[in-house]
């Protein structure tokens, strides 16, 4: 469903049926996939070595703890890579964000503003866009990531988000 925005390696956006679909540039998706594989694998190896040294036989409690730790490791890795491997769809009703763990719908009346996430560094150089809600929460928008806030591609995406939000305002529909 995605079509390149025409910028080599840039964010991907498709505009069909009044929707915008944003997906992170390929270098961020690759980094996210590597993190998703390497972090839990390294943890699993470390736990396996510890368990092998601690229990010379098959202890069911240790096996269960090992399995639980591995599941937690994958959940942590998946939440970390969500902004890089996920996507955001913008339509007349609002935003739909999709990550590896969840899908979230944010309607336009819930939106207070858009901006850059204060989480500047999560292990790599990047800048994330977020939506701030009237309830005071901020939701990072998956797929809307760049190397810096000065990147023209991310600035363009931020302008598209603000324009879609402004167009959905009640006074914009009547006036």
mmCIF file of C-alpha atoms in Angstrom, residues 72-169:
data_model
loop_
_atom_site.group_PDB
_atom_site.id
_atom_site.type_symbol
_atom_site.label_atom_id
_atom_site.label_comp_id
_atom_site.label_asym_id
_atom_site.label_seq_id
_atom_site.Cartn_x
_atom_site.Cartn_y
_atom_site.Cartn_z
ATOM 1 C CA UNK A 72 9.709 -10.211 28.533
ATOM 2 C CA UNK A 73 12.877 -9.542 26.501
ATOM 3 C CA UNK A 74 10.961 -9.801 23.229
ATOM 4 C CA UNK A 75 8.227 -7.497 24.544
ATOM 5 C CA UNK A 76 10.820 -4.906 25.601
ATOM 6 C CA UNK A 77 12.564 -5.102 22.231
ATOM 7 C CA UNK A 78 9.246 -4.838 20.372
ATOM 8 C CA UNK A 79 8.225 -1.738 22.333
ATOM 9 C CA UNK A 80 11.618 -0.144 21.636
ATOM 10 C CA UNK A 81 11.409 -0.657 17.868
ATOM 11 C CA UNK A 82 7.725 0.334 17.509
ATOM 12 C CA UNK A 83 8.423 3.863 16.229
ATOM 13 C CA UNK A 84 10.863 2.479 13.676
ATOM 14 C CA UNK A 85 8.977 -0.589 12.403
ATOM 15 C CA UNK A 86 5.420 0.719 12.828
ATOM 16 C CA UNK A 87 3.262 3.047 10.769
ATOM 17 C CA UNK A 88 0.816 5.917 11.116
ATOM 18 C CA UNK A 89 -2.277 6.388 8.966
ATOM 19 C CA UNK A 90 -3.966 9.791 8.838
ATOM 20 C CA UNK A 91 -7.569 10.160 7.626
ATOM 21 C CA UNK A 92 -10.587 12.396 8.143
ATOM 22 C CA UNK A 93 -11.394 10.788 11.526
ATOM 23 C CA UNK A 94 -7.886 11.054 13.016
ATOM 24 C CA UNK A 95 -4.754 8.969 13.358
ATOM 25 C CA UNK A 96 -4.224 5.220 13.520
ATOM 26 C CA UNK A 97 -0.847 4.079 14.808
ATOM 27 C CA UNK A 98 0.372 0.525 14.384
ATOM 28 C CA UNK A 99 3.376 -1.025 16.113
ATOM 29 C CA UNK A 100 4.403 -4.613 16.653
ATOM 30 C CA UNK A 101 2.465 -4.713 19.935
ATOM 31 C CA UNK A 102 -0.642 -2.608 19.412
ATOM 32 C CA UNK A 103 -2.882 -0.505 17.245
ATOM 33 C CA UNK A 104 -4.045 2.825 18.663
ATOM 34 C CA UNK A 105 -6.667 5.213 17.287
ATOM 35 C CA UNK A 106 -6.458 8.916 18.135
ATOM 36 C CA UNK A 107 -9.425 10.990 16.974
ATOM 37 C CA UNK A 108 -8.972 14.635 15.971
ATOM 38 C CA UNK A 109 -10.916 15.971 19.010
ATOM 39 C CA UNK A 110 -8.354 14.261 21.291
ATOM 40 C CA UNK A 111 -5.410 16.090 19.667
ATOM 41 C CA UNK A 112 -3.956 19.155 21.366
ATOM 42 C CA UNK A 113 -0.835 19.604 19.214
ATOM 43 C CA UNK A 114 1.937 17.949 17.218
ATOM 44 C CA UNK A 115 5.661 18.246 17.783
ATOM 45 C CA UNK A 116 8.975 16.509 18.184
ATOM 46 C CA UNK A 117 9.431 13.954 20.927
ATOM 47 C CA UNK A 118 11.748 15.010 23.752
ATOM 48 C CA UNK A 119 13.219 11.476 23.656
ATOM 49 C CA UNK A 120 16.151 12.523 21.533
ATOM 50 C CA UNK A 121 18.247 9.400 21.819
ATOM 51 C CA UNK A 122 17.088 5.795 22.054
ATOM 52 C CA UNK A 123 20.388 4.280 21.006
ATOM 53 C CA UNK A 124 20.697 5.811 17.519
ATOM 54 C CA UNK A 125 20.570 9.292 16.049
ATOM 55 C CA UNK A 126 16.959 10.094 15.319
ATOM 56 C CA UNK A 127 14.063 12.449 15.838
ATOM 57 C CA UNK A 128 10.473 11.249 16.395
ATOM 58 C CA UNK A 129 7.170 13.052 15.878
ATOM 59 C CA UNK A 130 4.479 12.817 18.527
ATOM 60 C CA UNK A 131 0.910 13.924 19.076
ATOM 61 C CA UNK A 132 0.058 15.563 22.380
ATOM 62 C CA UNK A 133 -3.408 14.801 23.686
ATOM 63 C CA UNK A 134 -5.721 17.052 25.712
ATOM 64 C CA UNK A 135 -5.394 14.568 28.601
ATOM 65 C CA UNK A 136 -1.720 15.513 28.867
ATOM 66 C CA UNK A 137 -0.311 12.337 27.323
ATOM 67 C CA UNK A 138 2.016 12.266 24.362
ATOM 68 C CA UNK A 139 1.878 9.475 21.784
ATOM 69 C CA UNK A 140 4.894 8.848 19.554
ATOM 70 C CA UNK A 141 3.821 8.460 15.931
ATOM 71 C CA UNK A 142 5.381 5.308 14.468
ATOM 72 C CA UNK A 143 6.921 5.669 11.037
ATOM 73 C CA UNK A 144 7.543 9.399 11.429
ATOM 74 C CA UNK A 145 11.252 9.422 12.195
ATOM 75 C CA UNK A 146 14.273 11.272 10.806
ATOM 76 C CA UNK A 147 17.906 11.898 11.655
ATOM 77 C CA UNK A 148 17.145 15.371 13.050
ATOM 78 C CA UNK A 149 14.371 17.904 13.510
ATOM 79 C CA UNK A 150 15.961 19.939 10.700
ATOM 80 C CA UNK A 151 15.349 17.176 8.131
ATOM 81 C CA UNK A 152 13.111 18.639 5.369
ATOM 82 C CA UNK A 153 11.235 15.333 4.999
ATOM 83 C CA UNK A 154 10.157 15.220 8.670
ATOM 84 C CA UNK A 155 9.269 18.929 8.566
ATOM 85 C CA UNK A 156 7.061 18.219 5.541
ATOM 86 C CA UNK A 157 5.354 15.325 7.373
ATOM 87 C CA UNK A 158 4.755 17.543 10.404
ATOM 88 C CA UNK A 159 3.143 20.151 8.122
ATOM 89 C CA UNK A 160 0.923 17.447 6.570
ATOM 90 C CA UNK A 161 -0.212 16.318 10.026
ATOM 91 C CA UNK A 162 -0.994 19.842 11.145
ATOM 92 C CA UNK A 163 -2.882 20.567 7.904
ATOM 93 C CA UNK A 164 -5.008 17.407 8.252
ATOM 94 C CA UNK A 165 -5.757 18.282 11.874
ATOM 95 C CA UNK A 166 -6.666 21.888 10.975
ATOM 96 C CA UNK A 167 -8.933 20.683 8.160
ATOM 97 C CA UNK A 168 -10.787 18.422 10.605
ATOM 98 C CA UNK A 169 -11.568 21.254 13.065
#
